[in-house]
Amino acid sequence: MSGSLVIAGLGPGAESLVTPEVSAALAEATDIVGYGPYVARIPAREGLTLHATDNRQELERARHALAMAASGRRVVVVSSGDPGVFAMAAAVFEALEGMPGHHELDIRVLPGITAMLAASGRLGAPLGHDFCAINLSDNLKPFALVERRVRLAAEADFAMAFYNPRSMSRPDQFARVLDILLEACGPERLISFARAVSTPEERLETLPLGEARPEMADMRTLVLVGNAATRRVGRFVYTPRSAS
Ligand code: SAH
């Protein structure tokens, strides 16, 4: 039997947002590898081994998955949302760089619905014009770079989607990001907090930047900041497709 490695996105949470090709890959897998809470979304069945790991061991997890695929297993590495967005796909390719004997393996990346798109759909169309996505975590980059990118994106008038806005280990950095935004965008700019989108705990809130508080975000929140033209219509938020 020849092994394979699929790197799959499970979407933001709801079963209905898992793509059919991801469901098919999961049904054929012999091994599932990923961060504990994501692996926990896969029901146990006979012939399937679940390998749940810590969220900081990405490269090690990727090497393990590649080695299992090379030994003939059908391995699926799972991420939430899309595997290419601040998730495992890049880690697998980074591991592959150091494993030249595995370059011919059957490897496929299956996209998923990323949090930013799940959130924007719920809110209306806040990403209707040019936008960017920034990971606010400083696990893998210095926080000075986060600050610089936020400032420049705001000055360029992009709408912005922020992943990993705030965690217990760095509660103050998001306050700093809000300060930078307030200075660059002013207090009337719309900001949305979309928490646990597509799950029973989903919560959405849109308010002017001047009223935003750091505690409104946690690690299950996707934060969206509009551009200068982003506005409300009824209960929705949208960004017109033409530049202001
Ligand atoms: N690969 C994932 C992102 C991983 S980073 C994706 O494409 O969505 C983890 C961050 O994603 C969280 O801190 C949060 O900002 C965001 N996120 C993931 N699922 C979410 C959801 N259901 N609702 C809101 N934000 C979510």
PDB file of C-alpha atoms in Angstrom, residues 11-227:
ATOM      1  CA  GLY A  11     -13.536  24.894   8.710  1.00  0.00           C
ATOM      2  CA  PRO A  12     -14.548  27.192  11.569  1.00  0.00           C
ATOM      3  CA  GLY A  13     -16.512  24.629  13.608  1.00  0.00           C
ATOM      4  CA  ALA A  14     -19.849  23.607  12.108  1.00  0.00           C
ATOM      5  CA  GLU A  15     -20.046  20.162  10.488  1.00  0.00           C
ATOM      6  CA  SER A  16     -21.913  21.689   7.540  1.00  0.00           C
ATOM      7  CA  LEU A  17     -18.850  23.817   6.767  1.00  0.00           C
ATOM      8  CA  VAL A  18     -16.506  20.839   6.300  1.00  0.00           C
ATOM      9  CA  THR A  19     -16.046  20.357   2.560  1.00  0.00           C
ATOM     10  CA  PRO A  20     -17.036  17.028   0.972  1.00  0.00           C
ATOM     11  CA  GLU A  21     -13.447  16.332  -0.150  1.00  0.00           C
ATOM     12  CA  VAL A  22     -12.188  16.795   3.410  1.00  0.00           C
ATOM     13  CA  SER A  23     -14.906  14.445   4.731  1.00  0.00           C
ATOM     14  CA  ALA A  24     -13.873  11.854   2.129  1.00  0.00           C
ATOM     15  CA  ALA A  25     -10.193  12.120   3.112  1.00  0.00           C
ATOM     16  CA  LEU A  26     -11.079  11.731   6.801  1.00  0.00           C
ATOM     17  CA  ALA A  27     -13.191   8.653   6.016  1.00  0.00           C
ATOM     18  CA  GLU A  28     -10.223   6.992   4.265  1.00  0.00           C
ATOM     19  CA  ALA A  29      -7.550   7.958   6.797  1.00  0.00           C
ATOM     20  CA  THR A  30      -5.617   5.523   8.950  1.00  0.00           C
ATOM     21  CA  ASP A  31      -4.072   8.291  11.066  1.00  0.00           C
ATOM     22  CA  ILE A  32      -5.161  11.793  12.066  1.00  0.00           C
ATOM     23  CA  VAL A  33      -2.535  14.224  13.329  1.00  0.00           C
ATOM     24  CA  GLY A  34      -3.104  17.679  14.822  1.00  0.00           C
ATOM     25  CA  TYR A  35      -3.584  19.978  17.763  1.00  0.00           C
ATOM     26  CA  GLY A  36      -5.741  18.302  20.443  1.00  0.00           C
ATOM     27  CA  PRO A  37      -8.992  20.309  20.111  1.00  0.00           C
ATOM     28  CA  TYR A  38      -9.019  19.834  16.321  1.00  0.00           C
ATOM     29  CA  VAL A  39      -8.317  16.099  16.498  1.00  0.00           C
ATOM     30  CA  ALA A  40     -11.142  15.880  19.063  1.00  0.00           C
ATOM     31  CA  ARG A  41     -13.563  16.893  16.305  1.00  0.00           C
ATOM     32  CA  ILE A  42     -12.905  13.588  14.474  1.00  0.00           C
ATOM     33  CA  PRO A  43     -15.116  10.703  15.675  1.00  0.00           C
ATOM     34  CA  ALA A  44     -13.210   7.573  16.673  1.00  0.00           C
ATOM     35  CA  ARG A  45     -13.643   4.491  14.515  1.00  0.00           C
ATOM     36  CA  GLU A  46     -11.973   1.145  14.068  1.00  0.00           C
ATOM     37  CA  GLY A  47      -8.725   1.297  12.114  1.00  0.00           C
ATOM     38  CA  LEU A  48      -8.205   4.993  12.830  1.00  0.00           C
ATOM     39  CA  THR A  49      -5.433   6.225  15.121  1.00  0.00           C
ATOM     40  CA  LEU A  50      -5.733   9.745  16.523  1.00  0.00           C
ATOM     41  CA  HIS A  51      -2.458  11.566  17.297  1.00  0.00           C
ATOM     42  CA  ALA A  52      -3.283  14.683  19.334  1.00  0.00           C
ATOM     43  CA  THR A  53      -0.413  17.042  20.079  1.00  0.00           C
ATOM     44  CA  ASP A  54       0.359  20.332  21.776  1.00  0.00           C
ATOM     45  CA  ASN A  55      -0.089  23.447  19.612  1.00  0.00           C
ATOM     46  CA  ARG A  56       3.560  24.467  19.830  1.00  0.00           C
ATOM     47  CA  GLN A  57       5.045  21.287  18.360  1.00  0.00           C
ATOM     48  CA  GLU A  58       4.170  22.008  14.757  1.00  0.00           C
ATOM     49  CA  LEU A  59       7.409  20.967  13.051  1.00  0.00           C
ATOM     50  CA  GLU A  60       7.752  17.805  15.081  1.00  0.00           C
ATOM     51  CA  ARG A  61       4.125  16.923  14.338  1.00  0.00           C
ATOM     52  CA  ALA A  62       4.735  17.549  10.620  1.00  0.00           C
ATOM     53  CA  ARG A  63       7.840  15.308  10.546  1.00  0.00           C
ATOM     54  CA  HIS A  64       5.945  12.551  12.309  1.00  0.00           C
ATOM     55  CA  ALA A  65       3.095  12.808   9.780  1.00  0.00           C
ATOM     56  CA  LEU A  66       5.537  12.670   6.834  1.00  0.00           C
ATOM     57  CA  ALA A  67       7.331   9.655   8.297  1.00  0.00           C
ATOM     58  CA  MET A  68       4.055   7.781   8.810  1.00  0.00           C
ATOM     59  CA  ALA A  69       2.929   8.535   5.242  1.00  0.00           C
ATOM     60  CA  ALA A  70       6.304   7.300   3.940  1.00  0.00           C
ATOM     61  CA  SER A  71       5.773   4.035   5.818  1.00  0.00           C
ATOM     62  CA  GLY A  72       2.504   3.414   3.947  1.00  0.00           C
ATOM     63  CA  ARG A  73      -0.142   5.036   6.209  1.00  0.00           C
ATOM     64  CA  ARG A  74      -2.934   7.296   4.937  1.00  0.00           C
ATOM     65  CA  VAL A  75      -2.321  10.310   7.139  1.00  0.00           C
ATOM     66  CA  VAL A  76      -4.507  13.392   7.458  1.00  0.00           C
ATOM     67  CA  VAL A  77      -3.065  16.425   9.225  1.00  0.00           C
ATOM     68  CA  VAL A  78      -5.932  18.602  10.433  1.00  0.00           C
ATOM     69  CA  SER A  79      -6.154  22.331  11.094  1.00  0.00           C
ATOM     70  CA  SER A  80      -9.155  24.461  11.908  1.00  0.00           C
ATOM     71  CA  GLY A  81     -10.339  26.767   9.142  1.00  0.00           C
ATOM     72  CA  ASP A  82      -7.973  26.548   6.194  1.00  0.00           C
ATOM     73  CA  PRO A  83      -4.683  24.650   6.627  1.00  0.00           C
ATOM     74  CA  GLY A  84      -2.762  27.308   4.696  1.00  0.00           C
ATOM     75  CA  VAL A  85      -3.848  30.197   6.936  1.00  0.00           C
ATOM     76  CA  PHE A  86      -1.628  30.418  10.061  1.00  0.00           C
ATOM     77  CA  ALA A  87      -1.768  26.631  10.293  1.00  0.00           C
ATOM     78  CA  MET A  88      -0.171  23.286   9.467  1.00  0.00           C
ATOM     79  CA  ALA A  89       0.331  23.331   5.677  1.00  0.00           C
ATOM     80  CA  ALA A  90       3.375  25.610   5.803  1.00  0.00           C
ATOM     81  CA  ALA A  91       4.794  23.584   8.724  1.00  0.00           C
ATOM     82  CA  VAL A  92       4.566  20.390   6.655  1.00  0.00           C
ATOM     83  CA  PHE A  93       6.434  21.964   3.754  1.00  0.00           C
ATOM     84  CA  GLU A  94       9.043  23.370   6.113  1.00  0.00           C
ATOM     85  CA  ALA A  95       9.560  19.862   7.518  1.00  0.00           C
ATOM     86  CA  LEU A  96       9.675  18.483   3.971  1.00  0.00           C
ATOM     87  CA  GLU A  97      12.607  20.802   3.164  1.00  0.00           C
ATOM     88  CA  GLY A  98      14.687  18.851   5.644  1.00  0.00           C
ATOM     89  CA  MET A  99      13.505  15.426   4.395  1.00  0.00           C
ATOM     90  CA  PRO A 100      14.656  15.216   0.733  1.00  0.00           C
ATOM     91  CA  GLY A 101      13.935  11.472   0.629  1.00  0.00           C
ATOM     92  CA  HIS A 102      10.201  12.274   1.007  1.00  0.00           C
ATOM     93  CA  HIS A 103       9.780  14.811  -1.803  1.00  0.00           C
ATOM     94  CA  GLU A 104       7.961  12.347  -4.070  1.00  0.00           C
ATOM     95  CA  LEU A 105       5.323  11.433  -1.468  1.00  0.00           C
ATOM     96  CA  ASP A 106       1.652  11.780  -2.383  1.00  0.00           C
ATOM     97  CA  ILE A 107       0.880  15.077  -0.592  1.00  0.00           C
ATOM     98  CA  ARG A 108      -2.295  17.135  -1.034  1.00  0.00           C
ATOM     99  CA  VAL A 109      -3.576  20.287   0.657  1.00  0.00           C
ATOM    100  CA  LEU A 110      -7.375  20.482   0.937  1.00  0.00           C
ATOM    101  CA  PRO A 111      -8.705  23.986   1.613  1.00  0.00           C
ATOM    102  CA  GLY A 112     -11.201  24.829   4.304  1.00  0.00           C
ATOM    103  CA  ILE A 113     -13.327  27.833   5.167  1.00  0.00           C
ATOM    104  CA  THR A 114     -11.050  30.137   7.094  1.00  0.00           C
ATOM    105  CA  ALA A 115     -12.330  32.051  10.154  1.00  0.00           C
ATOM    106  CA  MET A 116     -12.060  35.377   8.346  1.00  0.00           C
ATOM    107  CA  LEU A 117     -14.485  34.298   5.629  1.00  0.00           C
ATOM    108  CA  ALA A 118     -16.869  32.569   8.012  1.00  0.00           C
ATOM    109  CA  ALA A 119     -16.942  35.763  10.109  1.00  0.00           C
ATOM    110  CA  SER A 120     -17.336  38.137   7.179  1.00  0.00           C
ATOM    111  CA  GLY A 121     -20.249  36.073   5.874  1.00  0.00           C
ATOM    112  CA  ARG A 122     -22.028  36.373   9.210  1.00  0.00           C
ATOM    113  CA  LEU A 123     -21.431  40.118   9.407  1.00  0.00           C
ATOM    114  CA  GLY A 124     -22.345  40.977   5.816  1.00  0.00           C
ATOM    115  CA  ALA A 125     -19.485  41.932   3.480  1.00  0.00           C
ATOM    116  CA  PRO A 126     -16.796  43.773   5.493  1.00  0.00           C
ATOM    117  CA  LEU A 127     -14.071  42.404   3.177  1.00  0.00           C
ATOM    118  CA  GLY A 128     -15.753  43.619  -0.020  1.00  0.00           C
ATOM    119  CA  HIS A 129     -12.750  45.710  -1.070  1.00  0.00           C
ATOM    120  CA  ASP A 130      -8.969  45.211  -0.567  1.00  0.00           C
ATOM    121  CA  PHE A 131      -8.077  43.609   2.739  1.00  0.00           C
ATOM    122  CA  CYS A 132      -5.284  41.848   4.593  1.00  0.00           C
ATOM    123  CA  ALA A 133      -5.001  39.198   7.285  1.00  0.00           C
ATOM    124  CA  ILE A 134      -2.554  39.540  10.180  1.00  0.00           C
ATOM    125  CA  ASN A 135      -1.745  37.020  12.884  1.00  0.00           C
ATOM    126  CA  LEU A 136      -1.359  39.004  16.127  1.00  0.00           C
ATOM    127  CA  SER A 137       0.466  36.208  17.942  1.00  0.00           C
ATOM    128  CA  ASP A 138       4.147  36.800  18.589  1.00  0.00           C
ATOM    129  CA  ASN A 139       4.901  33.073  18.938  1.00  0.00           C
ATOM    130  CA  LEU A 140       6.701  32.980  15.602  1.00  0.00           C
ATOM    131  CA  LYS A 141       7.632  36.627  15.001  1.00  0.00           C
ATOM    132  CA  PRO A 142       8.606  39.652  17.101  1.00  0.00           C
ATOM    133  CA  PHE A 143       5.722  41.813  18.319  1.00  0.00           C
ATOM    134  CA  ALA A 144       7.455  44.875  16.796  1.00  0.00           C
ATOM    135  CA  LEU A 145       6.731  43.343  13.377  1.00  0.00           C
ATOM    136  CA  VAL A 146       3.059  42.879  14.295  1.00  0.00           C
ATOM    137  CA  GLU A 147       2.858  46.556  15.271  1.00  0.00           C
ATOM    138  CA  ARG A 148       4.556  47.683  12.070  1.00  0.00           C
ATOM    139  CA  ARG A 149       2.258  45.616   9.839  1.00  0.00           C
ATOM    140  CA  VAL A 150      -0.884  46.809  11.626  1.00  0.00           C
ATOM    141  CA  ARG A 151       0.205  50.431  11.316  1.00  0.00           C
ATOM    142  CA  LEU A 152       1.104  50.168   7.612  1.00  0.00           C
ATOM    143  CA  ALA A 153      -2.073  48.228   6.739  1.00  0.00           C
ATOM    144  CA  ALA A 154      -4.176  50.878   8.478  1.00  0.00           C
ATOM    145  CA  GLU A 155      -2.327  53.668   6.691  1.00  0.00           C
ATOM    146  CA  ALA A 156      -2.880  51.904   3.348  1.00  0.00           C
ATOM    147  CA  ASP A 157      -6.614  51.783   4.189  1.00  0.00           C
ATOM    148  CA  PHE A 158      -6.951  48.012   3.983  1.00  0.00           C
ATOM    149  CA  ALA A 159      -9.795  46.354   5.819  1.00  0.00           C
ATOM    150  CA  MET A 160      -8.030  44.033   8.279  1.00  0.00           C
ATOM    151  CA  ALA A 161      -8.710  40.590   9.699  1.00  0.00           C
ATOM    152  CA  PHE A 162      -6.825  39.744  12.888  1.00  0.00           C
ATOM    153  CA  TYR A 163      -6.239  36.130  13.910  1.00  0.00           C
ATOM    154  CA  ASN A 164      -5.060  35.091  17.405  1.00  0.00           C
ATOM    155  CA  PRO A 165      -5.880  38.536  18.835  1.00  0.00           C
ATOM    156  CA  ARG A 166      -5.404  37.871  22.519  1.00  0.00           C
ATOM    157  CA  SER A 167      -4.327  35.068  24.828  1.00  0.00           C
ATOM    158  CA  MET A 168      -3.754  34.573  28.529  1.00  0.00           C
ATOM    159  CA  SER A 169       0.010  34.633  27.985  1.00  0.00           C
ATOM    160  CA  ARG A 170      -0.010  38.060  26.304  1.00  0.00           C
ATOM    161  CA  PRO A 171      -3.044  39.994  27.531  1.00  0.00           C
ATOM    162  CA  ASP A 172      -1.600  43.478  26.917  1.00  0.00           C
ATOM    163  CA  GLN A 173      -0.514  43.299  23.308  1.00  0.00           C
ATOM    164  CA  PHE A 174      -4.008  43.557  21.876  1.00  0.00           C
ATOM    165  CA  ALA A 175      -4.512  46.803  23.832  1.00  0.00           C
ATOM    166  CA  ARG A 176      -1.435  48.124  22.060  1.00  0.00           C
ATOM    167  CA  VAL A 177      -2.875  47.073  18.673  1.00  0.00           C
ATOM    168  CA  LEU A 178      -6.129  48.905  19.461  1.00  0.00           C
ATOM    169  CA  ASP A 179      -4.118  52.048  20.308  1.00  0.00           C
ATOM    170  CA  ILE A 180      -2.288  51.894  16.983  1.00  0.00           C
ATOM    171  CA  LEU A 181      -5.586  51.443  15.129  1.00  0.00           C
ATOM    172  CA  LEU A 182      -7.256  54.291  16.976  1.00  0.00           C
ATOM    173  CA  GLU A 183      -4.402  56.604  16.099  1.00  0.00           C
ATOM    174  CA  ALA A 184      -4.345  55.559  12.423  1.00  0.00           C
ATOM    175  CA  CYS A 185      -8.090  55.149  11.780  1.00  0.00           C
ATOM    176  CA  GLY A 186      -9.857  57.418  14.294  1.00  0.00           C
ATOM    177  CA  PRO A 187     -12.623  56.552  16.778  1.00  0.00           C
ATOM    178  CA  GLU A 188     -15.496  56.201  14.261  1.00  0.00           C
ATOM    179  CA  ARG A 189     -13.950  53.321  12.287  1.00  0.00           C
ATOM    180  CA  LEU A 190     -16.020  50.140  12.594  1.00  0.00           C
ATOM    181  CA  ILE A 191     -14.522  47.125  14.335  1.00  0.00           C
ATOM    182  CA  SER A 192     -16.223  43.718  14.629  1.00  0.00           C
ATOM    183  CA  PHE A 193     -15.575  40.930  17.103  1.00  0.00           C
ATOM    184  CA  ALA A 194     -16.691  37.553  15.774  1.00  0.00           C
ATOM    185  CA  ARG A 195     -16.342  34.823  18.383  1.00  0.00           C
ATOM    186  CA  ALA A 196     -16.654  31.059  17.845  1.00  0.00           C
ATOM    187  CA  VAL A 197     -18.336  31.566  14.482  1.00  0.00           C
ATOM    188  CA  SER A 198     -20.569  28.678  13.357  1.00  0.00           C
ATOM    189  CA  THR A 199     -20.596  27.051  16.806  1.00  0.00           C
ATOM    190  CA  PRO A 200     -23.303  27.232  19.518  1.00  0.00           C
ATOM    191  CA  GLU A 201     -21.155  29.841  21.353  1.00  0.00           C
ATOM    192  CA  GLU A 202     -21.098  32.211  18.380  1.00  0.00           C
ATOM    193  CA  ARG A 203     -21.202  35.895  19.293  1.00  0.00           C
ATOM    194  CA  LEU A 204     -20.957  38.888  16.967  1.00  0.00           C
ATOM    195  CA  GLU A 205     -20.498  42.509  17.905  1.00  0.00           C
ATOM    196  CA  THR A 206     -19.747  45.587  15.796  1.00  0.00           C
ATOM    197  CA  LEU A 207     -18.946  48.979  17.303  1.00  0.00           C
ATOM    198  CA  PRO A 208     -16.905  52.140  16.672  1.00  0.00           C
ATOM    199  CA  LEU A 209     -13.194  51.675  17.372  1.00  0.00           C
ATOM    200  CA  GLY A 210     -13.349  54.340  20.096  1.00  0.00           C
ATOM    201  CA  GLU A 211     -15.627  52.041  22.142  1.00  0.00           C
ATOM    202  CA  ALA A 212     -13.639  48.826  21.641  1.00  0.00           C
ATOM    203  CA  ARG A 213     -12.010  47.253  24.711  1.00  0.00           C
ATOM    204  CA  PRO A 214      -9.235  44.657  24.722  1.00  0.00           C
ATOM    205  CA  GLU A 215     -11.395  42.248  26.787  1.00  0.00           C
ATOM    206  CA  MET A 216     -13.822  41.952  23.872  1.00  0.00           C
ATOM    207  CA  ALA A 217     -11.402  39.519  22.181  1.00  0.00           C
ATOM    208  CA  ASP A 218     -10.037  36.139  23.216  1.00  0.00           C
ATOM    209  CA  MET A 219      -8.368  33.282  21.373  1.00  0.00           C
ATOM    210  CA  ARG A 220     -11.655  32.179  19.808  1.00  0.00           C
ATOM    211  CA  THR A 221     -12.303  35.625  18.335  1.00  0.00           C
ATOM    212  CA  LEU A 222     -11.621  36.886  14.845  1.00  0.00           C
ATOM    213  CA  VAL A 223     -11.371  40.679  14.802  1.00  0.00           C
ATOM    214  CA  LEU A 224     -12.293  42.604  11.654  1.00  0.00           C
ATOM    215  CA  VAL A 225     -11.577  46.292  11.159  1.00  0.00           C
ATOM    216  CA  GLY A 226     -13.185  48.055   8.219  1.00  0.00           C
ATOM    217  CA  ASN A 227     -11.568  50.506   5.821  1.00  0.00           C
TER     218      ASN A 227
END
